[in-house]
Short mmCIF file of C-alpha atoms in Angstrom, two decimals:
data_model
loop_
_atom_site.label_atom_id
_atom_site.label_comp_id
_atom_site.label_asym_id
_atom_site.label_seq_id
_atom_site.Cartn_x
_atom_site.Cartn_y
_atom_site.Cartn_z
CA MET A 1 -1.05 -13.99 -62.82
CA THR A 2 0.15 -14.51 -59.33
CA THR A 3 -1.07 -12.63 -56.38
CA ALA A 4 1.43 -11.98 -53.67
CA CYS A 5 0.69 -14.04 -50.61
CA LYS A 6 0.97 -11.60 -47.79
CA GLN A 7 0.97 -12.67 -44.18
CA PRO A 8 -1.88 -11.14 -42.22
CA PRO A 9 -0.72 -8.61 -39.68
CA GLN A 10 -0.27 -9.79 -36.09
CA THR A 11 -2.89 -7.34 -35.00
CA ARG A 12 -5.12 -4.86 -36.71
CA HIS A 13 -3.85 -2.04 -34.57
CA ASP A 14 -0.65 -0.08 -34.73
CA LEU A 15 1.03 -0.77 -31.45
CA ASP A 16 2.93 2.00 -29.74
CA GLU A 17 5.36 0.32 -27.35
CA ALA A 18 5.65 3.37 -25.12
CA ALA A 19 1.87 3.61 -24.79
CA ILE A 20 1.65 -0.11 -24.01
CA GLU A 21 4.24 0.30 -21.28
CA ARG A 22 2.39 3.25 -19.76
CA GLY A 23 -0.91 1.39 -20.03
CA SER A 24 0.44 -1.69 -18.28
CA ARG A 25 1.48 0.48 -15.34
CA LEU A 26 -1.87 2.26 -15.29
CA VAL A 27 -4.01 -0.88 -15.01
CA ALA A 28 -2.11 -1.78 -11.84
CA GLU A 29 -2.03 1.73 -10.44
CA ALA A 30 -5.69 2.50 -11.13
CA GLY A 31 -6.71 -0.80 -9.57
CA CYS A 32 -8.31 -2.38 -12.67
CA THR A 33 -6.91 -5.57 -11.13
CA ALA A 34 -9.62 -5.40 -8.44
CA CYS A 35 -12.05 -6.87 -10.97
CA HIS A 36 -9.97 -8.15 -13.91
CA ALA A 37 -7.10 -10.58 -14.41
CA PHE A 38 -4.23 -9.34 -16.59
CA PRO A 39 -1.25 -11.25 -17.99
CA GLY A 40 1.92 -10.50 -16.08
CA ILE A 41 0.14 -9.32 -12.94
CA GLY A 42 -0.03 -12.15 -10.44
CA TRP A 43 -2.01 -10.28 -7.85
CA PRO A 44 -4.65 -8.99 -7.40
CA ARG A 45 -6.69 -10.94 -9.90
CA GLY A 46 -10.28 -9.96 -9.19
CA LEU A 47 -13.06 -12.00 -10.69
CA ALA A 48 -15.96 -9.53 -10.57
CA GLY A 49 -15.31 -8.57 -14.19
CA PRO A 50 -14.24 -10.68 -17.17
CA SER A 51 -10.68 -11.97 -17.33
CA LEU A 52 -8.53 -10.00 -19.75
CA LEU A 53 -5.79 -12.62 -19.91
CA THR A 54 -6.80 -13.42 -23.48
CA PHE A 55 -8.11 -10.05 -24.62
CA ASP A 56 -7.51 -10.35 -28.33
CA GLY A 57 -8.70 -7.04 -29.71
CA ARG A 58 -11.37 -8.63 -31.87
CA GLY A 59 -15.11 -8.52 -31.65
CA PRO A 60 -17.22 -5.64 -30.44
CA ILE A 61 -16.09 -3.71 -27.37
CA ALA A 62 -18.03 -4.92 -24.35
CA GLY A 63 -20.18 -6.95 -26.72
CA THR A 64 -21.86 -4.01 -28.40
CA LEU A 65 -19.60 -1.12 -29.45
CA PRO A 66 -17.70 -0.96 -32.76
CA ASN A 67 -14.15 -2.09 -32.14
CA THR A 68 -12.13 1.09 -32.48
CA PRO A 69 -9.33 2.37 -30.26
CA ALA A 70 -11.42 5.45 -29.52
CA ASN A 71 -14.35 3.35 -28.32
CA LEU A 72 -12.13 1.14 -26.20
CA ALA A 73 -10.47 4.16 -24.60
CA ALA A 74 -13.84 5.78 -23.94
CA PHE A 75 -15.17 2.56 -22.44
CA VAL A 76 -12.30 1.99 -19.99
CA ARG A 77 -12.55 5.61 -18.85
CA ASN A 78 -16.30 5.97 -18.49
CA ALA A 79 -18.09 2.72 -19.15
CA PRO A 80 -21.60 3.68 -17.99
CA ALA A 81 -21.65 6.67 -20.34
CA THR A 82 -20.19 4.72 -23.27
CA LYS A 83 -22.31 1.61 -22.93
CA PRO A 84 -25.50 2.28 -20.97
CA GLY A 85 -26.21 -0.54 -18.59
CA SER A 86 -22.58 -1.55 -18.16
CA PRO A 87 -21.84 -2.61 -14.60
CA MET A 88 -18.29 -1.27 -14.91
CA PRO A 89 -17.86 2.07 -13.15
CA ALA A 90 -16.14 5.16 -14.49
CA MET A 91 -12.43 4.99 -13.70
CA PRO A 92 -10.16 7.84 -12.67
CA LEU A 93 -8.15 8.00 -15.89
CA SER A 94 -7.42 11.01 -18.06
CA ARG A 95 -8.27 10.73 -21.75
CA SER A 96 -4.64 10.18 -22.69
CA GLU A 97 -4.23 7.59 -19.93
CA ALA A 98 -7.32 5.80 -21.24
CA ARG A 99 -5.73 5.70 -24.71
CA ASP A 100 -2.63 4.14 -23.15
CA VAL A 101 -4.75 1.51 -21.41
CA ALA A 102 -6.51 0.76 -24.71
CA ALA A 103 -3.11 0.37 -26.42
CA TYR A 104 -2.04 -1.99 -23.65
CA LEU A 105 -5.21 -4.07 -24.06
CA TYR A 106 -4.75 -4.34 -27.83
CA GLY A 107 -1.17 -5.39 -27.16
CA ILE A 108 -2.19 -8.34 -24.99
CA ALA A 109 -2.86 -10.44 -28.12
CA ASP A 110 0.81 -10.22 -29.04
CA ASP A 111 2.15 -11.30 -25.68
CA MET B 1 3.90 -10.67 -7.25
CA TRP B 2 3.43 -6.95 -6.76
CA PRO B 3 2.32 -4.76 -9.62
CA PRO B 4 4.96 -2.47 -11.06
CA ILE B 5 5.49 0.45 -8.73
CA SER B 6 6.84 3.88 -9.38
CA MET B 7 9.46 4.75 -6.80
CA GLU B 8 9.75 8.38 -7.79
CA SER B 9 8.78 11.09 -5.38
CA PRO B 10 5.04 11.54 -4.91
CA MET B 11 5.53 15.29 -5.21
CA THR B 12 6.77 15.19 -8.78
CA ASP B 13 4.93 12.20 -10.05
CA ALA B 14 1.42 13.05 -8.98
CA SER B 15 0.16 14.03 -12.40
CA THR B 16 0.78 10.70 -14.04
CA VAL B 17 0.43 7.95 -11.47
CA PHE B 18 -1.70 7.11 -8.50
CA ASP B 19 0.76 7.80 -5.81
CA ALA B 20 -1.20 5.92 -3.20
CA TRP B 21 1.06 3.21 -4.53
CA TRP B 22 4.21 5.15 -3.94
CA GLY B 23 6.48 3.50 -1.41
CA TRP B 24 5.04 0.01 -1.74
CA PRO B 25 6.47 -2.40 -0.91
CA PRO B 26 8.14 -0.31 1.77
CA PRO B 27 11.91 0.09 1.39
CA VAL B 28 13.70 -1.15 4.50
CA LEU B 29 16.94 0.84 4.29
CA ASP B 30 15.59 4.32 3.61
CA PRO B 31 15.11 5.96 7.02
CA ALA B 32 12.84 9.02 7.24
CA GLY B 33 13.31 9.69 10.96
CA PRO B 34 15.76 9.26 13.84
CA TYR B 35 14.50 5.89 15.07
CA ALA B 36 14.70 4.23 11.70
CA GLU B 37 18.02 6.01 11.11
CA SER B 38 19.77 4.39 14.08
CA VAL B 39 18.45 0.96 13.07
CA THR B 40 19.69 1.51 9.51
CA VAL B 41 23.16 2.61 10.64
CA LEU B 42 23.38 -0.42 12.91
CA ALA B 43 22.28 -2.72 10.11
CA TRP B 44 24.95 -1.42 7.73
CA ALA B 45 27.65 -1.56 10.42
CA LEU B 46 26.81 -5.17 11.26
CA PHE B 47 26.76 -6.02 7.57
CA ALA B 48 30.19 -4.38 7.08
CA MET B 49 31.62 -6.19 10.09
CA GLY B 50 30.23 -9.48 8.84
CA ALA B 51 31.77 -8.84 5.42
CA ILE B 52 35.20 -8.15 6.95
CA VAL B 53 35.11 -11.31 9.08
CA THR B 54 33.96 -13.35 6.07
CA ALA B 55 36.90 -11.99 4.06
CA ILE B 56 39.36 -12.90 6.84
CA VAL B 57 37.92 -16.42 7.11
CA ALA B 58 38.04 -16.87 3.34
CA ALA B 59 41.66 -15.71 3.25
CA ALA B 60 42.58 -18.10 6.10
CA LEU B 61 40.84 -20.94 4.28
CA PHE B 62 42.80 -20.17 1.14
CA VAL B 63 46.05 -20.18 3.06
CA ALA B 64 45.11 -23.45 4.78
CA VAL B 65 44.42 -25.14 1.45
CA ALA B 66 46.92 -23.60 -0.95
CA GLY B 67 49.31 -21.46 1.06
CA PRO B 68 53.07 -22.02 1.56
CA PRO B 69 53.91 -24.65 4.27
CA ARG B 70 55.39 -22.01 6.62
CA TRP B 71 52.11 -19.99 6.56
CA LYS B 72 50.09 -23.14 7.06
CA ALA B 73 52.12 -24.02 10.14
CA ARG B 74 51.67 -20.56 11.56
CA LEU B 75 47.91 -20.60 10.88
CA GLY B 76 47.56 -23.93 12.65
CA GLY B 77 49.54 -22.85 15.69
CA GLU B 78 48.07 -22.37 19.13
CA HIS B 79 49.06 -18.73 19.06
CA THR B 80 46.77 -18.02 16.11
CA VAL B 81 43.86 -19.83 17.69
CA TRP B 82 44.19 -17.73 20.85
CA ILE B 83 44.36 -14.45 18.97
CA MET B 84 41.98 -15.00 16.06
CA GLY B 85 39.68 -17.51 17.71
CA ILE B 86 39.19 -15.90 21.11
CA ALA B 87 40.76 -12.46 21.54
CA PHE B 88 39.62 -10.99 18.21
CA PRO B 89 35.94 -12.02 18.45
CA ALA B 90 35.74 -11.05 22.11
CA VAL B 91 37.09 -7.56 21.46
CA VAL B 92 35.09 -6.99 18.27
CA LEU B 93 31.79 -8.33 19.58
CA THR B 94 32.11 -6.43 22.86
CA GLY B 95 32.87 -3.26 20.95
CA LEU B 96 29.91 -3.78 18.63
CA LEU B 97 27.61 -4.52 21.56
CA VAL B 98 28.55 -1.36 23.44
CA TRP B 99 28.38 0.77 20.31
CA GLY B 100 25.09 -0.77 19.17
CA LEU B 101 23.44 -0.30 22.57
CA SER B 102 24.50 3.34 22.77
CA LEU B 103 23.44 3.97 19.17
CA THR B 104 19.96 2.58 19.74
CA ALA B 105 19.52 3.93 23.29
CA SER B 106 17.18 6.60 21.96
CA LEU B 107 14.72 3.89 20.90
CA THR B 108 13.93 3.26 24.55
CA ASP B 109 14.04 6.86 25.78
CA PRO B 110 11.36 7.40 28.41
CA ILE B 111 8.01 8.56 27.09
CA THR B 112 7.20 12.00 28.46
CA GLY B 113 3.45 11.73 28.03
CA ARG B 114 3.31 14.95 26.05
CA GLU B 115 3.76 13.27 22.68
CA PRO B 116 0.73 12.93 20.42
CA ARG B 117 -0.81 9.52 21.02
CA ILE B 118 -2.41 7.21 18.51
CA ARG B 119 -3.92 3.85 19.33
CA VAL B 120 -3.41 1.24 16.64
CA THR B 121 -5.36 -1.98 17.07
CA ALA B 122 -4.58 -4.80 14.69
CA HIS B 123 -7.37 -7.04 13.48
CA MET B 124 -7.25 -9.95 11.08
CA TRP B 125 -6.42 -8.34 8.52
CA TRP B 126 -6.71 -4.61 8.93
CA TRP B 127 -5.77 -1.76 11.26
CA ASP B 128 -8.06 0.24 13.53
CA ILE B 129 -6.55 3.70 14.12
CA GLU B 130 -7.72 6.01 16.93
CA TYR B 131 -6.29 9.47 17.53
CA LEU B 132 -6.25 10.36 21.22
CA ASP B 133 -6.28 13.77 22.91
CA ALA B 134 -4.22 14.64 26.01
CA ALA B 135 -6.88 13.07 28.25
CA GLY B 136 -6.84 9.84 26.28
CA ARG B 137 -10.21 10.38 24.60
CA VAL B 138 -10.67 9.31 21.01
CA VAL B 139 -10.96 12.38 18.82
CA ARG B 140 -10.94 10.68 15.45
CA ARG B 141 -11.42 7.12 14.36
CA ASP B 142 -10.07 5.83 11.09
CA ALA B 143 -8.66 2.66 9.57
CA ASN B 144 -5.68 1.47 7.54
CA GLU B 145 -4.11 4.90 7.35
CA LEU B 146 -1.86 6.49 9.99
CA HIS B 147 -1.44 10.27 9.89
CA LEU B 148 1.50 11.81 11.75
CA PRO B 149 2.93 15.27 12.34
CA VAL B 150 6.47 15.73 11.02
CA GLY B 151 9.48 16.37 13.24
CA GLN B 152 8.29 15.08 16.61
CA PRO B 153 8.04 11.71 18.27
CA VAL B 154 4.57 10.18 18.23
CA VAL B 155 3.66 7.44 20.69
CA LEU B 156 1.68 4.53 19.32
CA GLU B 157 -0.36 2.30 21.64
CA LEU B 158 -0.17 -1.01 19.85
CA LYS B 159 -2.87 -3.57 20.59
CA SER B 160 -4.37 -6.60 18.97
CA ALA B 161 -7.99 -7.69 18.82
CA ASP B 162 -7.31 -11.32 17.97
CA VAL B 163 -3.90 -12.88 17.26
CA ILE B 164 -0.32 -11.61 17.41
CA HIS B 165 0.46 -9.07 14.73
CA SER B 166 3.47 -6.81 14.31
CA PHE B 167 3.52 -3.13 13.42
CA TRP B 168 6.18 -2.10 10.93
CA VAL B 169 6.74 1.08 8.96
CA PRO B 170 10.34 0.49 7.84
CA ASN B 171 10.92 4.18 7.03
CA LEU B 172 9.94 5.25 10.55
CA SER B 173 10.95 2.63 13.12
CA GLY B 174 11.72 -0.97 13.89
CA LYS B 175 9.03 -3.60 14.32
CA GLU B 176 6.90 -3.93 17.44
CA ASP B 177 4.68 -6.89 18.23
CA MET B 178 0.97 -6.35 18.83
CA ILE B 179 -0.10 -8.90 21.41
CA PRO B 180 -3.67 -9.71 22.51
CA GLY B 181 -4.33 -8.42 26.03
CA ARG B 182 -1.29 -6.15 26.08
CA THR B 183 -0.50 -2.60 25.07
CA ASN B 184 2.95 -2.10 23.63
CA LEU B 185 4.21 1.44 23.23
CA LEU B 186 6.31 2.41 20.22
CA LYS B 187 7.73 5.78 19.32
CA VAL B 188 7.92 6.73 15.69
CA GLN B 189 9.08 9.94 14.08
CA ALA B 190 9.10 11.20 10.52
CA ASP B 191 11.43 14.06 9.71
CA ARG B 192 10.05 14.71 6.26
CA PRO B 193 6.53 14.84 4.89
CA GLY B 194 5.59 11.93 2.73
CA ARG B 195 3.86 8.60 2.47
CA PHE B 196 5.38 5.50 3.92
CA GLY B 197 4.17 1.97 3.42
CA GLY B 198 3.43 -0.10 6.53
CA ILE B 199 2.88 -3.81 6.87
CA CYS B 200 2.07 -6.53 9.35
CA ALA B 201 5.36 -8.23 10.15
CA GLU B 202 4.11 -11.24 12.08
CA TYR B 203 2.30 -14.05 10.31
CA CYS B 204 -1.32 -13.76 11.39
CA GLY B 205 -3.10 -16.27 9.17
CA GLY B 206 -4.75 -16.26 5.74
CA PRO B 207 -4.24 -12.97 3.94
CA HIS B 208 -1.46 -11.80 6.30
CA ALA B 209 0.64 -10.77 3.31
CA LEU B 210 -2.18 -8.44 2.23
CA MET B 211 -2.38 -6.62 5.58
CA GLY B 212 -0.82 -3.27 4.84
CA PHE B 213 -1.48 0.38 5.53
CA VAL B 214 -0.12 3.79 4.64
CA ALA B 215 1.54 6.21 7.05
CA VAL B 216 1.17 9.82 5.96
CA ALA B 217 3.48 12.41 7.56
CA HIS B 218 2.20 16.00 7.39
CA PRO B 219 3.77 19.31 8.43
CA VAL B 220 2.44 20.05 11.92
CA ALA B 221 -0.11 22.70 10.93
CA GLU B 222 -1.49 20.49 8.19
CA PHE B 223 -1.72 17.57 10.60
CA GLU B 224 -3.64 19.70 13.11
CA ARG B 225 -6.07 20.76 10.41
CA TRP B 226 -6.53 17.17 9.34
CA LEU B 227 -7.09 15.97 12.89
CA SER B 228 -9.55 18.71 13.73
CA GLY B 229 -11.81 17.39 11.04
CA THR B 230 -11.18 19.75 8.19
CA LYS B 231 -12.45 17.69 5.37
CA VAL B 232 -9.30 16.27 3.94
CA GLY B 233 -10.39 14.47 0.85
CA ALA B 234 -13.41 16.67 0.35
CA GLY B 235 -13.66 19.44 -2.18
CA PRO B 236 -12.06 19.32 -5.57
CA ALA B 237 -11.05 15.91 -6.74
CA VAL B 238 -7.79 17.28 -8.09
CA ALA B 239 -4.85 17.57 -5.72
CA GLN B 240 -3.74 20.97 -4.61
CA ASP B 241 -0.04 20.46 -4.50
CA VAL B 242 1.57 22.95 -2.18
CA PRO B 243 5.35 22.54 -2.12
CA GLY B 244 6.47 20.90 1.09
CA THR B 245 3.08 19.55 2.03
CA VAL B 246 1.45 16.27 1.34
CA PRO B 247 -1.36 16.63 -1.17
CA ALA B 248 -4.65 15.75 0.49
CA VAL B 249 -6.02 13.84 -2.44
CA THR B 250 -4.04 12.90 -5.48
CA ARG B 251 -6.16 10.11 -6.77
CA ARG B 252 -8.90 11.34 -9.02
CA THR B 253 -12.24 9.87 -8.28
CA PRO B 254 -14.85 10.09 -11.02
CA THR B 255 -17.63 12.51 -10.22
CA ALA B 256 -21.12 11.66 -9.07
CA VAL B 257 -22.31 12.59 -12.56
CA ASP B 258 -20.31 9.68 -13.97
CA ALA B 259 -22.18 7.29 -11.69
CA ALA B 260 -25.63 8.67 -12.45
CA PRO B 261 -26.48 6.15 -15.22
CA GLN B 262 -25.77 3.24 -12.89
CA VAL B 263 -27.15 4.59 -9.66
CA GLY B 264 -30.36 6.23 -10.82
CA ALA B 265 -32.69 6.91 -7.91
CA ARG B 266 -31.21 4.24 -5.65
CA ASP B 267 -30.52 5.18 -2.05
CA GLY B 268 -27.02 4.09 -1.08
CA GLN B 269 -27.55 4.52 2.64
CA ALA B 270 -30.75 2.46 2.65
CA LEU B 271 -29.03 -0.29 0.66
CA PHE B 272 -26.02 -0.21 2.98
CA LEU B 273 -28.25 -0.67 6.01
CA ALA B 274 -30.65 -3.16 4.41
CA ASN B 275 -27.84 -5.49 3.34
CA GLY B 276 -26.32 -5.71 6.77
CA CYS B 277 -23.13 -3.74 6.07
CA ALA B 278 -23.76 -1.85 9.31
CA ALA B 279 -23.32 -5.02 11.32
CA CYS B 280 -19.56 -4.62 10.87
CA HIS B 281 -18.98 -1.05 9.73
CA ARG B 282 -19.47 2.24 11.50
CA ILE B 283 -20.17 5.53 9.74
CA ALA B 284 -20.45 8.44 12.15
CA GLY B 285 -23.68 10.38 11.85
CA THR B 286 -25.62 7.44 10.45
CA PRO B 287 -27.28 4.42 12.08
CA ALA B 288 -24.33 2.30 10.92
CA ASN B 289 -22.47 1.44 14.10
CA GLY B 290 -20.72 -1.91 13.65
CA LEU B 291 -17.28 -2.23 15.16
CA SER B 292 -15.90 -5.52 13.88
CA GLY B 293 -14.85 -4.10 10.52
CA PRO B 294 -13.03 -0.91 9.52
CA ASP B 295 -14.69 2.42 10.34
CA LEU B 296 -15.86 3.86 7.02
CA THR B 297 -16.64 7.41 8.17
CA HIS B 298 -13.57 8.88 6.48
CA LEU B 299 -13.35 6.39 3.64
CA ALA B 300 -13.62 9.14 1.04
CA GLY B 301 -10.32 10.66 2.17
CA ARG B 302 -8.33 7.45 2.27
CA LEU B 303 -5.62 6.63 -0.21
CA THR B 304 -6.11 2.89 -0.26
CA LEU B 305 -8.72 0.18 0.19
CA SER B 306 -8.60 -3.19 1.85
CA GLY B 307 -5.63 -2.50 4.11
CA GLY B 308 -3.25 -0.69 1.81
CA ILE B 309 -3.48 -3.08 -1.11
CA LEU B 310 -5.64 -1.26 -3.67
CA PRO B 311 -5.85 2.40 -4.63
CA ASN B 312 -9.12 3.92 -3.43
CA ASN B 313 -11.40 4.84 -6.32
CA ARG B 314 -14.89 3.97 -7.45
CA GLY B 315 -13.76 1.05 -9.55
CA THR B 316 -11.81 -0.65 -6.79
CA LEU B 317 -14.54 0.15 -4.24
CA GLN B 318 -17.26 -1.45 -6.36
CA GLY B 319 -15.03 -4.41 -7.12
CA TRP B 320 -14.28 -4.82 -3.42
CA ILE B 321 -17.94 -4.74 -2.38
CA ALA B 322 -18.96 -7.12 -5.15
CA ASP B 323 -16.19 -9.67 -4.70
CA ALA B 324 -13.86 -8.98 -1.78
CA GLN B 325 -13.02 -12.66 -1.46
CA SER B 326 -11.36 -12.82 -4.86
CA ILE B 327 -9.22 -9.78 -4.09
CA LYS B 328 -8.17 -10.74 -0.56
CA PRO B 329 -9.02 -14.42 -0.15
CA GLY B 330 -10.03 -15.41 3.35
CA ASN B 331 -10.70 -11.91 4.63
CA ARG B 332 -13.73 -11.41 6.87
CA MET B 333 -15.82 -9.47 4.36
CA PRO B 334 -18.11 -11.62 2.23
CA SER B 335 -18.42 -11.07 -1.51
CA TYR B 336 -21.73 -9.27 -2.03
CA ASP B 337 -22.45 -11.02 -5.28
CA ASN B 338 -26.11 -11.16 -4.31
CA LEU B 339 -26.36 -7.44 -5.11
CA SER B 340 -26.99 -6.01 -8.56
CA ALA B 341 -24.24 -3.88 -10.10
CA GLU B 342 -26.55 -0.87 -9.74
CA ASP B 343 -26.99 -1.47 -6.02
CA VAL B 344 -23.22 -1.84 -5.55
CA ALA B 345 -22.69 1.40 -7.47
CA ALA B 346 -25.21 3.20 -5.25
CA ILE B 347 -23.52 1.96 -2.07
CA ALA B 348 -20.08 2.94 -3.40
CA LEU B 349 -21.29 6.41 -4.35
CA TRP B 350 -22.77 6.90 -0.89
CA LEU B 351 -19.57 5.69 0.80
CA GLU B 352 -17.55 8.14 -1.27
CA THR B 353 -19.44 11.05 0.23
CA PRO B 354 -16.95 13.10 2.26
CA ARG B 355 -17.96 13.29 5.91
#
């Protein structure tokens, strides 16, 4: 018996290119760059929050939350409500914009 | 270097992007008023003239290298040198000079004294903006954001508090130097409502490239309301887009409720004062009365932070307080990394209070 050797997927998440594109614009326009470094954005590259240059979509969100797109979207939109004690403030993103930002973050691993 | 920017109109795009970013970096050949218009026309005319002369020179060079011997001889003759080398440039340049001076004469029209006056004082690396009444008294003090009425010339008193800077809103006028110890007057006019990026156009050290601001042109009635202290930026966090006017607030700041878990019972004003912020920043109606940094009284209504370089929302404000040096290296505000995240959140929430 042979078992087919299947390559693991590049990422565990289905990537929607349009959402990634919107999300990449939103992180610049919402000013996420004031605290985080992102690939492809040379400036600003704030250091108050963790660098997201190598965000790889694995491990718990913010160290504690189950790694699901819904949790990531909820965290980027309203961190203090999603993870009590988080120093990251709520950001002015709509729910759909937050989903786009989450898609963009999951897409960073494939860059 | 710059993040991707939407160049669509702020009126149609407001629902999806933060249009504080609209118009940045400022386009230099898109005049929004008569003064910028004449400069733009002149720029295109000079470019066209330069293109024609370049074409003539290139053609002459071609003839000189590869043309028939009879043409070469004619091109090298004294006659040609007199006509093309002396007569042609003299006539063309004189014509351009006369035309250019008459075209731009309006830039130096006398100032009547009845125009609205705004004093803009450049600092390393931000802009102090004071709105003056007819008697020259300051009626409103703000920073990094220049509000103008549409359709009339506005006189700017341009000063500098330290080194030479240069005021430039490409949509509205040419550049004007801001020189320590002098007051330069510049007229600007916007003929349509909108937001126009402005920038320091004279190298002034360190983060010079991050010394921007936003000019906001309002219909006259809206400008009067804004100037008289109607709380632009207060009220609902969602823009009320009236066709033909500039929305007061299009960014959406999270509500105070969102900040509650972080802020708790902390007192933002007490923290602001206890940590020495008031040594540099003034907030009218509070003991904070420092003058060496931007006035933060109307911070809640501003579109941008840090001299036009970040959208103004709670995230960027907290990031700026916590680590301004990483965002704008070399600027005069220290990174308050000695504060807890909760204290920073409390200060930010208090600063966001409309006043």
